[in-house]
Each structure stands twice: as C-alpha cells, then as structure tokens.
Amino acid sequence: MIPSASAAQTREVPLDELRVVNTEVASGLSRPNSIAALPDGRLLITEKRGTIRAYDRRTGLAAKPVLDIQDRVSETENERGLLGVAIPADFARSRTIYVAYTRKSDEAVTLSRFRLATGKEEVLLAQQHTEFGNHNGGNLAFGKDGFLYFGIGDGGGGGDPLNSGQNKNTLLGKILRIDVNRACAPLAYCVPRDNPFVGVANARAEIWAWGLRNPWKFSFDPADGSLWIGDVGQGRFEEVDHIGARQGGVNFGWPCMEGPSVFDETRCDPNTRYTGPVFNYLSGTEGCAVIGGHVYRGQRFANLARGVYLATDYCSGTAFAVRPNRDGTYASAPIGTFPMDSSAIGVDNRGEFYLVDDFAGKLYALTFQRTRG
C-alpha cells in the first residue's frame, strides 16, 4: 500500500478531532446514486430511473434532465438502473459523457458514450448480468493516465455462486481499465498495452484489479493517482482498499477473503497473493454497505482535511475518515453522521465534497470542522 505524499502535512489535526457536517443545498432528486463534476462548476447527478440532473451552486437543481434514457434502463431490481457517469477531459469541446447502466433489453451492465447535444448513444461494452439482480457495480472514473476505469460486481447472489471473483476470464468482480479515445476493432475501445493481463491466456485484457465483490464506489486521489475502492461486503466486513496509481493486477481476494479474514477457504489458492483492505468495519453491526468516497484535495478545508479519504455507509450513515501514515499503516476514525441511505459522495471542480441520499432525494454540501485544539 502507498501512503499519500501529503500524509505528513495533515498530522497536526488528529482524525478524532476532525468532524464533517452536511448541509442541504437541493432536494427533489429521484433516487440519486452518483455525482460527477463538469468543468463549468455544475454537478451531474445520476438518478436510478435513467435520468441525469444538473446542479449549479448559483441557480440550484435544474428541472430538465441533461440526459434521459429511461426507455432503455432496467429497474427490475433495487441494484439495477442508471449506475454511474464520468466526464472526460475534453468535455468542453466534445460535450460527451460516459454512462453505465443496466440495459432493459437484456439486463447487461452497459457502458456507453453519449453526445449531449444530440443524445446519440454509442455502446462501448456490455457485460451479461442476468442470473441475479444485485452486484451490478457501475462506477466510472477517469484516471490521471486518461484511461476510463469501470467497476462491475461479481454477478450477484450470495457467496459468489458464479465464481467470478477469482476467474480472470470474466469481467464480473473486476475493475476494468480501457482507452475510450480509440477503437481497436472489433472492440469499440482499446486495451492499454500496460494492462496487467494483456497477452495472458485465459484472462480478459481489460482487467486492472480483481477479486472484488461489488466495488460500488471507487475514486482516484488527484494528488498521486492512487486508487481507493469501497468494496461492499457479504455480511461480515465492509472494506476500503487502496493501491498505487500503476499497481495493476492486484487481487483483493473475494470470495476467498472478505475484508481481513477468510470467507470461503475452499476458494483460496495457497499460491496466490491476496491484498487486504486498509480499513474495514463490521457489517451488520456498524453498517451494511460501504459507500466509497474521495480523498480531500480542496482548498477551503486544506488545513484540516488535506489527504483524508472520506467514506460512509448506506445503513448507518457513519462518516469514516481514513488517512495513510508515513510508515505504511493507516489511521481511521468516525468523524460524523450523514443521513441514512446516503448513496454517493462527489467532488466539484474546486475539490469540495457533496453527498446525496437515496430515498430522500437530497443533495448536501459537506464541510469540515475541528472539534478541539
């Protein structure tokens, strides 16, 4: 694991003296589940039904969707629907966005490029996902390398019945890394040459990280490009994973491992190295589903929270702070409470944090405070 380069700069504020507070700034959303920042300062917020709304901090939440694809989005199960959105670096010129959703025609977890001016869709990748309705994943994010990263769950059910997590020949239970700026026929995208499984037999070349159950939310630290993953647990542990910017090929162990302990010994390979979480908590008593967040790199609260990774839990609403130490270990602490059923943490173009909650349909701005000292 790689500690953040700025870990030492934030030591003057111990995590147990840090508090995060949410303030409502908009309401009227329909089951929001992800947030992405546009270069002009607006936030795009996905709604599970198949719409994307825009929030402007000056004018509020726009009534008319930026994109409406309800006609092709499946909501047949709670975890199906419109799942994620990512904004490319050339958005100001291209006016394109990348969207992940569960496709109504066949329940496939689908990655598409949309041109906002026309609504034209170009399907880039579709992963079959019919057996079970849960563990769709669907998070999207561009790395500092310019490639698009796409998380897909293990295919659902309990205990990985499809045996996806440790199977490199499927995209289920993985985070993918692809080049969406080019097409390499017959694919509508290209696979970067330095992906870890390029040229490896019985392995999909798109895979960047594997052994994941449902990497529902992941993000990149803009300072060092490292990857933070919130992987939803089976029922024992919720976990947060952290790997370096170029640390491809990492196996996080599912379903051999869940969090820091063995889940199914019969799925373990003694010759395989599994990478454990940098933070975990008990599922069922301290929460039910981790909502991975972001590392704070904004300016407004830099003296308090620079380098702090913030996550929460869908059931408990606990706000968890995690920070790398210089010795390679990690400090963590609960630093507040968000509304229950909080479904995503997002970052605006200034590096400031926002939060949405699922059923209440509200958007909150997040601020940091010091409790003493």
mmCIF file of C-alpha atoms in Angstrom:
data_model
loop_
_atom_site.group_PDB
_atom_site.id
_atom_site.type_symbol
_atom_site.label_atom_id
_atom_site.label_comp_id
_atom_site.label_asym_id
_atom_site.label_seq_id
_atom_site.Cartn_x
_atom_site.Cartn_y
_atom_site.Cartn_z
ATOM 1 C CA MET A 1 0.000 0.000 0.000
ATOM 2 C CA ILE A 2 1.160 3.522 -0.784
ATOM 3 C CA PRO A 3 0.712 6.336 1.758
ATOM 4 C CA SER A 4 -0.257 9.689 0.323
ATOM 5 C CA ALA A 5 2.606 12.077 -0.322
ATOM 6 C CA SER A 6 0.870 14.666 1.817
ATOM 7 C CA ALA A 7 0.198 12.446 4.821
ATOM 8 C CA ALA A 8 2.662 14.352 6.983
ATOM 9 C CA GLN A 9 1.047 17.694 6.159
ATOM 10 C CA THR A 10 -2.217 16.724 7.870
ATOM 11 C CA ARG A 11 -0.840 15.202 11.071
ATOM 12 C CA GLU A 12 -1.431 18.400 13.024
ATOM 13 C CA VAL A 13 -5.163 17.556 13.005
ATOM 14 C CA PRO A 14 -5.730 14.104 14.530
ATOM 15 C CA LEU A 15 -8.687 12.333 12.954
ATOM 16 C CA ASP A 16 -10.512 12.145 16.260
ATOM 17 C CA GLU A 17 -10.507 15.968 16.296
ATOM 18 C CA LEU A 18 -11.970 16.219 12.798
ATOM 19 C CA ARG A 19 -15.688 16.484 12.110
ATOM 20 C CA VAL A 20 -17.639 16.553 8.847
ATOM 21 C CA VAL A 21 -21.035 18.242 8.585
ATOM 22 C CA ASN A 22 -23.639 18.016 5.824
ATOM 23 C CA THR A 23 -25.830 20.973 4.791
ATOM 24 C CA GLU A 24 -28.766 20.519 2.411
ATOM 25 C CA VAL A 25 -28.425 22.519 -0.797
ATOM 26 C CA ALA A 26 -31.032 20.882 -3.069
ATOM 27 C CA SER A 27 -33.957 18.450 -2.965
ATOM 28 C CA GLY A 28 -36.331 16.787 -5.393
ATOM 29 C CA LEU A 29 -33.967 14.180 -6.790
ATOM 30 C CA SER A 30 -35.274 10.702 -7.643
ATOM 31 C CA ARG A 31 -33.044 8.035 -6.096
ATOM 32 C CA PRO A 32 -29.705 9.745 -6.846
ATOM 33 C CA ASN A 33 -26.682 7.442 -6.852
ATOM 34 C CA SER A 34 -23.611 9.157 -8.311
ATOM 35 C CA ILE A 35 -22.093 12.623 -8.763
ATOM 36 C CA ALA A 36 -19.621 13.959 -11.335
ATOM 37 C CA ALA A 37 -18.239 17.463 -11.825
ATOM 38 C CA LEU A 38 -18.401 19.459 -15.043
ATOM 39 C CA PRO A 39 -15.626 21.940 -15.867
ATOM 40 C CA ASP A 40 -18.066 24.866 -15.598
ATOM 41 C CA GLY A 41 -18.728 24.123 -11.915
ATOM 42 C CA ARG A 42 -22.012 22.256 -12.290
ATOM 43 C CA LEU A 43 -22.540 18.800 -10.842
ATOM 44 C CA LEU A 44 -24.139 15.986 -12.810
ATOM 45 C CA ILE A 45 -26.229 13.698 -10.612
ATOM 46 C CA THR A 46 -27.484 10.356 -11.867
ATOM 47 C CA GLU A 47 -30.962 9.173 -10.914
ATOM 48 C CA LYS A 48 -31.563 5.431 -10.794
ATOM 49 C CA ARG A 49 -34.574 5.600 -13.136
ATOM 50 C CA GLY A 50 -32.397 6.710 -16.044
ATOM 51 C CA THR A 51 -32.073 10.480 -15.853
ATOM 52 C CA ILE A 52 -29.142 12.807 -15.163
ATOM 53 C CA ARG A 53 -29.795 16.165 -13.492
ATOM 54 C CA ALA A 54 -27.526 19.198 -13.272
ATOM 55 C CA TYR A 55 -26.926 21.217 -10.109
ATOM 56 C CA ASP A 56 -25.468 24.728 -10.196
ATOM 57 C CA ARG A 57 -24.455 26.221 -6.847
ATOM 58 C CA ARG A 58 -25.770 29.614 -8.024
ATOM 59 C CA THR A 59 -29.096 28.580 -9.568
ATOM 60 C CA GLY A 60 -29.817 25.245 -7.911
ATOM 61 C CA LEU A 61 -31.104 21.982 -9.364
ATOM 62 C CA ALA A 62 -32.303 22.209 -12.956
ATOM 63 C CA ALA A 63 -35.741 20.711 -13.558
ATOM 64 C CA LYS A 64 -34.982 19.414 -17.051
ATOM 65 C CA PRO A 65 -32.616 16.426 -17.213
ATOM 66 C CA VAL A 66 -29.326 16.760 -19.041
ATOM 67 C CA LEU A 67 -29.902 13.210 -20.294
ATOM 68 C CA ASP A 68 -32.999 10.985 -20.196
ATOM 69 C CA ILE A 69 -32.564 7.310 -21.112
ATOM 70 C CA GLN A 70 -35.427 5.839 -19.089
ATOM 71 C CA ASP A 71 -36.572 3.984 -22.191
ATOM 72 C CA ARG A 72 -33.502 1.717 -22.091
ATOM 73 C CA VAL A 73 -32.689 1.468 -18.347
ATOM 74 C CA SER A 74 -33.849 -1.533 -16.298
ATOM 75 C CA GLU A 75 -35.051 -1.040 -12.721
ATOM 76 C CA THR A 76 -36.340 -4.583 -12.235
ATOM 77 C CA GLU A 77 -34.219 -4.986 -9.074
ATOM 78 C CA ASN A 78 -33.102 -2.498 -6.426
ATOM 79 C CA GLU A 79 -29.462 -2.505 -7.576
ATOM 80 C CA ARG A 80 -30.259 -2.209 -11.274
ATOM 81 C CA GLY A 81 -30.732 1.096 -13.053
ATOM 82 C CA LEU A 82 -28.601 4.015 -14.151
ATOM 83 C CA LEU A 83 -25.392 3.372 -12.227
ATOM 84 C CA GLY A 84 -22.662 5.919 -12.919
ATOM 85 C CA VAL A 85 -21.335 8.782 -15.023
ATOM 86 C CA ALA A 86 -17.847 10.061 -15.860
ATOM 87 C CA ILE A 87 -16.732 13.285 -17.534
ATOM 88 C CA PRO A 88 -13.818 13.164 -19.997
ATOM 89 C CA ALA A 89 -11.062 15.779 -20.008
ATOM 90 C CA ASP A 90 -12.210 17.059 -23.403
ATOM 91 C CA PHE A 91 -15.817 17.653 -22.329
ATOM 92 C CA ALA A 92 -15.745 21.401 -23.082
ATOM 93 C CA ARG A 93 -15.028 20.549 -26.715
ATOM 94 C CA SER A 94 -16.702 17.176 -27.211
ATOM 95 C CA ARG A 95 -19.789 17.588 -24.992
ATOM 96 C CA THR A 96 -19.709 13.848 -24.406
ATOM 97 C CA ILE A 97 -20.176 11.882 -21.220
ATOM 98 C CA TYR A 98 -19.742 8.216 -20.305
ATOM 99 C CA VAL A 99 -22.599 6.414 -18.611
ATOM 100 C CA ALA A 100 -23.055 2.953 -17.056
ATOM 101 C CA TYR A 101 -26.481 1.406 -16.689
ATOM 102 C CA THR A 102 -28.367 -1.877 -16.565
ATOM 103 C CA ARG A 103 -29.871 -2.391 -20.007
ATOM 104 C CA LYS A 104 -33.612 -3.034 -20.158
ATOM 105 C CA SER A 105 -33.440 -5.387 -23.132
ATOM 106 C CA ASP A 106 -31.193 -7.992 -21.508
ATOM 107 C CA GLU A 107 -30.092 -6.743 -18.038
ATOM 108 C CA ALA A 108 -26.494 -6.349 -19.244
ATOM 109 C CA VAL A 109 -24.293 -3.883 -17.342
ATOM 110 C CA THR A 110 -23.638 -1.454 -20.171
ATOM 111 C CA LEU A 111 -21.045 1.255 -20.773
ATOM 112 C CA SER A 112 -21.997 3.908 -23.333
ATOM 113 C CA ARG A 113 -20.797 7.238 -24.655
ATOM 114 C CA PHE A 114 -23.443 9.933 -25.089
ATOM 115 C CA ARG A 115 -23.251 13.183 -27.026
ATOM 116 C CA LEU A 116 -25.315 15.640 -25.018
ATOM 117 C CA ALA A 117 -26.107 17.865 -27.983
ATOM 118 C CA THR A 118 -27.950 15.093 -29.792
ATOM 119 C CA GLY A 119 -28.486 12.362 -27.184
ATOM 120 C CA LYS A 120 -26.759 9.921 -29.539
ATOM 121 C CA GLU A 121 -25.544 6.761 -27.813
ATOM 122 C CA GLU A 122 -22.551 4.612 -28.691
ATOM 123 C CA VAL A 123 -22.415 1.362 -26.725
ATOM 124 C CA LEU A 124 -18.801 0.553 -25.866
ATOM 125 C CA LEU A 125 -19.106 -2.543 -23.678
ATOM 126 C CA ALA A 126 -21.900 -4.748 -22.309
ATOM 127 C CA GLN A 127 -21.395 -7.425 -19.647
ATOM 128 C CA GLN A 128 -24.082 -10.085 -19.314
ATOM 129 C CA HIS A 129 -25.676 -9.983 -15.850
ATOM 130 C CA THR A 130 -28.949 -11.902 -15.957
ATOM 131 C CA GLU A 131 -28.707 -14.556 -13.228
ATOM 132 C CA PHE A 132 -29.045 -12.200 -10.246
ATOM 133 C CA GLY A 133 -30.175 -8.597 -9.890
ATOM 134 C CA ASN A 134 -27.609 -7.435 -7.338
ATOM 135 C CA HIS A 135 -23.910 -6.522 -7.530
ATOM 136 C CA ASN A 136 -24.061 -4.572 -10.778
ATOM 137 C CA GLY A 137 -21.305 -2.150 -9.779
ATOM 138 C CA GLY A 138 -21.314 0.552 -12.438
ATOM 139 C CA ASN A 139 -18.917 3.146 -11.059
ATOM 140 C CA LEU A 140 -16.933 5.064 -13.696
ATOM 141 C CA ALA A 141 -13.891 7.307 -13.271
ATOM 142 C CA PHE A 142 -11.078 8.627 -15.419
ATOM 143 C CA GLY A 143 -7.585 8.131 -14.030
ATOM 144 C CA LYS A 144 -4.701 10.579 -14.283
ATOM 145 C CA ASP A 145 -3.483 8.409 -17.167
ATOM 146 C CA GLY A 146 -6.541 9.417 -19.216
ATOM 147 C CA PHE A 147 -7.993 5.914 -19.264
ATOM 148 C CA LEU A 148 -11.516 5.058 -18.132
ATOM 149 C CA TYR A 149 -11.919 2.713 -15.171
ATOM 150 C CA PHE A 150 -15.167 0.741 -14.872
ATOM 151 C CA GLY A 151 -16.224 -1.381 -11.889
ATOM 152 C CA ILE A 152 -18.539 -4.369 -12.250
ATOM 153 C CA GLY A 153 -19.812 -6.529 -9.378
ATOM 154 C CA ASP A 154 -19.393 -10.297 -9.171
ATOM 155 C CA GLY A 155 -22.743 -11.043 -10.788
ATOM 156 C CA GLY A 156 -24.796 -11.204 -7.617
ATOM 157 C CA GLY A 157 -26.232 -13.855 -5.367
ATOM 158 C CA GLY A 158 -24.634 -14.757 -2.064
ATOM 159 C CA GLY A 159 -21.076 -16.051 -1.743
ATOM 160 C CA ASP A 160 -20.170 -15.557 -5.418
ATOM 161 C CA PRO A 161 -22.132 -18.537 -6.839
ATOM 162 C CA LEU A 162 -20.887 -17.709 -10.351
ATOM 163 C CA ASN A 163 -17.268 -17.986 -9.120
ATOM 164 C CA SER A 164 -16.481 -14.636 -10.743
ATOM 165 C CA GLY A 165 -14.143 -13.004 -8.255
ATOM 166 C CA GLN A 166 -11.205 -15.370 -8.875
ATOM 167 C CA ASN A 167 -11.965 -16.023 -12.540
ATOM 168 C CA LYS A 168 -9.862 -13.807 -14.790
ATOM 169 C CA ASN A 169 -11.814 -14.943 -17.831
ATOM 170 C CA THR A 170 -14.843 -12.824 -16.892
ATOM 171 C CA LEU A 171 -15.268 -9.087 -16.336
ATOM 172 C CA LEU A 172 -17.520 -9.714 -13.326
ATOM 173 C CA GLY A 173 -15.969 -8.888 -9.944
ATOM 174 C CA LYS A 174 -13.365 -6.606 -11.520
ATOM 175 C CA ILE A 175 -12.290 -3.035 -12.152
ATOM 176 C CA LEU A 176 -11.522 -2.550 -15.835
ATOM 177 C CA ARG A 177 -9.147 -0.075 -17.482
ATOM 178 C CA ILE A 178 -9.803 0.855 -21.099
ATOM 179 C CA ASP A 179 -8.891 3.540 -23.629
ATOM 180 C CA VAL A 180 -12.132 5.123 -24.852
ATOM 181 C CA ASN A 181 -10.338 7.651 -27.065
ATOM 182 C CA ARG A 182 -9.581 4.984 -29.653
ATOM 183 C CA ALA A 183 -11.258 1.917 -31.120
ATOM 184 C CA CYS A 184 -9.467 -1.357 -31.818
ATOM 185 C CA ALA A 185 -11.807 -3.426 -33.968
ATOM 186 C CA PRO A 186 -13.812 -5.441 -33.208
ATOM 187 C CA LEU A 187 -13.855 -3.557 -29.892
ATOM 188 C CA ALA A 188 -15.293 -0.058 -29.623
ATOM 189 C CA TYR A 189 -12.365 0.825 -27.339
ATOM 190 C CA CYS A 190 -8.720 -0.174 -26.996
ATOM 191 C CA VAL A 191 -6.961 -2.016 -24.185
ATOM 192 C CA PRO A 192 -3.897 -0.156 -22.858
ATOM 193 C CA ARG A 193 -0.720 -2.094 -23.600
ATOM 194 C CA ASP A 194 0.411 -1.976 -19.975
ATOM 195 C CA ASN A 195 -2.737 -3.566 -18.558
ATOM 196 C CA PRO A 196 -1.547 -6.470 -16.382
ATOM 197 C CA PHE A 197 -3.239 -9.283 -18.296
ATOM 198 C CA VAL A 198 -2.529 -8.245 -21.861
ATOM 199 C CA GLY A 199 -1.359 -11.372 -23.685
ATOM 200 C CA VAL A 200 -2.117 -13.648 -20.706
ATOM 201 C CA ALA A 201 -4.011 -16.825 -21.541
ATOM 202 C CA ASN A 202 -7.483 -17.264 -20.023
ATOM 203 C CA ALA A 203 -7.599 -13.674 -18.806
ATOM 204 C CA ARG A 204 -9.519 -10.671 -20.058
ATOM 205 C CA ALA A 205 -7.070 -7.950 -21.032
ATOM 206 C CA GLU A 206 -9.386 -5.185 -19.803
ATOM 207 C CA ILE A 207 -8.927 -6.211 -16.160
ATOM 208 C CA TRP A 208 -6.981 -3.837 -13.895
ATOM 209 C CA ALA A 209 -7.942 -5.200 -10.441
ATOM 210 C CA TRP A 210 -9.794 -8.369 -9.440
ATOM 211 C CA GLY A 211 -11.089 -10.430 -6.540
ATOM 212 C CA LEU A 212 -13.824 -7.863 -5.813
ATOM 213 C CA ARG A 213 -17.382 -8.485 -4.657
ATOM 214 C CA ASN A 214 -19.122 -5.231 -5.543
ATOM 215 C CA PRO A 215 -16.810 -2.221 -5.996
ATOM 216 C CA TRP A 216 -19.824 0.065 -5.906
ATOM 217 C CA LYS A 217 -17.762 3.235 -5.479
ATOM 218 C CA PHE A 218 -14.101 3.914 -6.202
ATOM 219 C CA SER A 219 -12.087 7.076 -6.867
ATOM 220 C CA PHE A 220 -8.632 8.407 -7.610
ATOM 221 C CA ASP A 221 -6.590 10.690 -5.377
ATOM 222 C CA PRO A 222 -5.847 13.640 -7.701
ATOM 223 C CA ALA A 223 -2.526 14.245 -5.941
ATOM 224 C CA ASP A 224 -0.848 10.901 -6.634
ATOM 225 C CA GLY A 225 -3.298 8.998 -8.833
ATOM 226 C CA SER A 226 -3.728 6.194 -6.309
ATOM 227 C CA LEU A 227 -6.964 4.217 -6.358
ATOM 228 C CA TRP A 228 -9.349 3.956 -3.410
ATOM 229 C CA ILE A 229 -12.085 1.299 -3.556
ATOM 230 C CA GLY A 230 -15.123 0.760 -1.372
ATOM 231 C CA ASP A 231 -15.997 -2.930 -1.779
ATOM 232 C CA VAL A 232 -19.370 -3.943 -0.333
ATOM 233 C CA GLY A 233 -19.162 -6.978 1.952
ATOM 234 C CA GLN A 234 -21.135 -10.209 2.180
ATOM 235 C CA GLY A 235 -22.206 -9.689 5.776
ATOM 236 C CA ARG A 236 -19.079 -9.865 7.934
ATOM 237 C CA PHE A 237 -16.960 -6.917 6.828
ATOM 238 C CA GLU A 238 -17.232 -3.774 4.729
ATOM 239 C CA GLU A 239 -13.858 -2.780 3.311
ATOM 240 C CA VAL A 240 -11.839 0.032 1.772
ATOM 241 C CA ASP A 241 -8.868 -0.845 -0.433
ATOM 242 C CA HIS A 242 -6.024 1.416 -1.591
ATOM 243 C CA ILE A 243 -3.424 0.755 -4.278
ATOM 244 C CA GLY A 244 -0.888 2.856 -6.156
ATOM 245 C CA ALA A 245 -1.537 4.584 -9.456
ATOM 246 C CA ARG A 246 0.308 1.983 -11.526
ATOM 247 C CA GLN A 247 -0.364 -1.015 -9.306
ATOM 248 C CA GLY A 248 -2.386 -3.089 -11.763
ATOM 249 C CA GLY A 249 -3.148 -6.775 -11.347
ATOM 250 C CA VAL A 250 -3.919 -6.661 -7.625
ATOM 251 C CA ASN A 251 -6.141 -9.490 -6.342
ATOM 252 C CA PHE A 252 -8.288 -8.399 -3.385
ATOM 253 C CA GLY A 253 -9.238 -11.982 -2.555
ATOM 254 C CA TRP A 254 -13.005 -12.314 -2.871
ATOM 255 C CA PRO A 255 -14.505 -14.893 -2.318
ATOM 256 C CA CYS A 256 -11.540 -16.487 -0.531
ATOM 257 C CA MET A 257 -11.306 -13.344 1.596
ATOM 258 C CA GLU A 258 -13.890 -10.919 2.912
ATOM 259 C CA GLY A 259 -12.242 -7.909 4.495
ATOM 260 C CA PRO A 260 -9.310 -9.105 6.647
ATOM 261 C CA SER A 261 -10.491 -12.696 7.168
ATOM 262 C CA VAL A 262 -11.101 -15.878 5.209
ATOM 263 C CA PHE A 263 -14.640 -16.132 3.855
ATOM 264 C CA ASP A 264 -14.522 -19.411 1.912
ATOM 265 C CA GLU A 265 -11.404 -21.499 2.415
ATOM 266 C CA THR A 266 -12.356 -23.784 -0.476
ATOM 267 C CA ARG A 267 -11.897 -20.810 -2.851
ATOM 268 C CA CYS A 268 -8.393 -19.970 -1.593
ATOM 269 C CA ASP A 269 -5.255 -20.704 -3.579
ATOM 270 C CA PRO A 270 -2.111 -21.105 -1.421
ATOM 271 C CA ASN A 271 -0.005 -19.889 -4.346
ATOM 272 C CA THR A 272 -1.940 -16.643 -4.782
ATOM 273 C CA ARG A 273 -1.168 -13.367 -3.025
ATOM 274 C CA TYR A 274 -4.260 -11.517 -1.816
ATOM 275 C CA THR A 275 -4.190 -7.839 -0.899
ATOM 276 C CA GLY A 276 -6.159 -6.942 2.214
ATOM 277 C CA PRO A 277 -8.088 -3.762 2.987
ATOM 278 C CA VAL A 278 -6.589 -0.663 4.552
ATOM 279 C CA PHE A 279 -9.800 -0.101 6.503
ATOM 280 C CA ASN A 280 -12.716 -2.338 7.410
ATOM 281 C CA TYR A 281 -15.653 -2.412 9.801
ATOM 282 C CA LEU A 282 -18.253 -4.949 10.878
ATOM 283 C CA SER A 283 -21.170 -5.414 8.526
ATOM 284 C CA GLY A 284 -24.496 -5.911 10.264
ATOM 285 C CA THR A 285 -23.476 -4.053 13.433
ATOM 286 C CA GLU A 286 -21.588 -0.984 12.159
ATOM 287 C CA GLY A 287 -23.336 -0.734 8.808
ATOM 288 C CA CYS A 288 -24.475 -2.774 5.823
ATOM 289 C CA ALA A 289 -22.854 -1.408 2.650
ATOM 290 C CA VAL A 290 -19.799 0.801 2.358
ATOM 291 C CA ILE A 291 -20.164 3.882 0.167
ATOM 292 C CA GLY A 292 -16.659 4.630 -1.057
ATOM 293 C CA GLY A 293 -15.786 8.301 -1.284
ATOM 294 C CA HIS A 294 -12.852 10.539 -2.163
ATOM 295 C CA VAL A 295 -9.607 11.999 -0.870
ATOM 296 C CA TYR A 296 -9.959 15.658 0.058
ATOM 297 C CA ARG A 297 -7.736 17.907 -2.090
ATOM 298 C CA GLY A 298 -9.767 21.103 -1.984
ATOM 299 C CA GLN A 299 -8.578 24.466 -0.707
ATOM 300 C CA ARG A 300 -11.354 25.571 1.645
ATOM 301 C CA PHE A 301 -10.532 22.970 4.327
ATOM 302 C CA ALA A 302 -6.970 22.141 3.312
ATOM 303 C CA ASN A 303 -5.602 22.962 6.765
ATOM 304 C CA LEU A 304 -7.982 20.425 8.306
ATOM 305 C CA ALA A 305 -8.646 17.611 5.871
ATOM 306 C CA ARG A 306 -5.988 17.571 3.157
ATOM 307 C CA GLY A 307 -5.200 13.954 2.267
ATOM 308 C CA VAL A 308 -8.134 12.492 4.214
ATOM 309 C CA TYR A 309 -10.221 9.845 2.470
ATOM 310 C CA LEU A 310 -13.915 10.119 3.358
ATOM 311 C CA ALA A 311 -16.399 7.245 3.066
ATOM 312 C CA THR A 312 -19.758 6.387 4.602
ATOM 313 C CA ASP A 313 -22.216 3.502 4.981
ATOM 314 C CA TYR A 314 -25.642 3.160 3.405
ATOM 315 C CA CYS A 315 -27.378 1.917 6.588
ATOM 316 C CA SER A 316 -25.562 3.613 9.476
ATOM 317 C CA GLY A 317 -24.676 6.932 7.846
ATOM 318 C CA THR A 318 -21.382 6.947 9.750
ATOM 319 C CA ALA A 319 -18.782 9.189 8.133
ATOM 320 C CA PHE A 320 -15.438 7.364 8.157
ATOM 321 C CA ALA A 321 -12.110 9.147 7.710
ATOM 322 C CA VAL A 322 -9.051 7.168 6.592
ATOM 323 C CA ARG A 323 -5.543 8.591 6.206
ATOM 324 C CA PRO A 324 -2.213 6.954 5.309
ATOM 325 C CA ASN A 325 0.610 7.156 7.824
ATOM 326 C CA ARG A 326 4.234 7.574 6.803
ATOM 327 C CA ASP A 327 5.084 4.047 7.983
ATOM 328 C CA GLY A 328 2.638 2.419 5.540
ATOM 329 C CA THR A 329 -0.156 1.916 8.081
ATOM 330 C CA TYR A 330 -3.471 3.772 8.051
ATOM 331 C CA ALA A 331 -5.295 5.819 10.657
ATOM 332 C CA SER A 332 -9.091 5.839 10.741
ATOM 333 C CA ALA A 333 -11.907 7.307 12.812
ATOM 334 C CA PRO A 334 -15.629 8.049 12.630
ATOM 335 C CA ILE A 335 -15.928 11.820 12.151
ATOM 336 C CA GLY A 336 -19.655 12.439 11.835
ATOM 337 C CA THR A 337 -23.018 11.069 10.803
ATOM 338 C CA PHE A 338 -24.725 11.509 7.461
ATOM 339 C CA PRO A 339 -28.356 10.762 6.588
ATOM 340 C CA MET A 340 -29.158 7.067 6.358
ATOM 341 C CA ASP A 341 -29.294 5.682 2.802
ATOM 342 C CA SER A 342 -26.567 8.080 1.661
ATOM 343 C CA SER A 343 -25.669 6.692 -1.749
ATOM 344 C CA ALA A 344 -22.739 8.711 -3.115
ATOM 345 C CA ILE A 345 -20.041 11.207 -2.218
ATOM 346 C CA GLY A 346 -18.927 13.524 -5.015
ATOM 347 C CA VAL A 347 -16.396 16.279 -5.668
ATOM 348 C CA ASP A 348 -16.935 19.543 -7.542
ATOM 349 C CA ASN A 349 -14.408 21.222 -9.851
ATOM 350 C CA ARG A 350 -12.864 23.029 -6.859
ATOM 351 C CA GLY A 351 -12.303 19.827 -4.888
ATOM 352 C CA GLU A 352 -15.148 20.394 -2.418
ATOM 353 C CA PHE A 353 -17.335 17.498 -1.295
ATOM 354 C CA TYR A 354 -21.038 16.774 -1.812
ATOM 355 C CA LEU A 355 -23.339 13.932 -0.761
ATOM 356 C CA VAL A 356 -26.659 12.529 -1.997
ATOM 357 C CA ASP A 357 -29.103 10.290 -0.184
ATOM 358 C CA ASP A 358 -31.144 7.675 -1.972
ATOM 359 C CA PHE A 359 -34.802 7.833 -0.922
ATOM 360 C CA ALA A 360 -34.964 11.392 0.431
ATOM 361 C CA GLY A 361 -33.506 12.616 -2.862
ATOM 362 C CA LYS A 362 -31.439 15.432 -1.367
ATOM 363 C CA LEU A 363 -28.051 16.928 -2.189
ATOM 364 C CA TYR A 364 -25.777 18.139 0.617
ATOM 365 C CA ALA A 365 -22.606 20.202 0.704
ATOM 366 C CA LEU A 366 -20.012 18.833 3.131
ATOM 367 C CA THR A 367 -17.812 20.960 5.375
ATOM 368 C CA PHE A 368 -15.065 20.091 7.858
ATOM 369 C CA GLN A 369 -14.568 21.401 11.387
ATOM 370 C CA ARG A 370 -12.096 20.864 14.189
ATOM 371 C CA THR A 371 -13.736 19.758 17.392
ATOM 372 C CA ARG A 372 -10.991 20.911 19.778
ATOM 373 C CA GLY A 373 -7.410 22.106 19.851
#
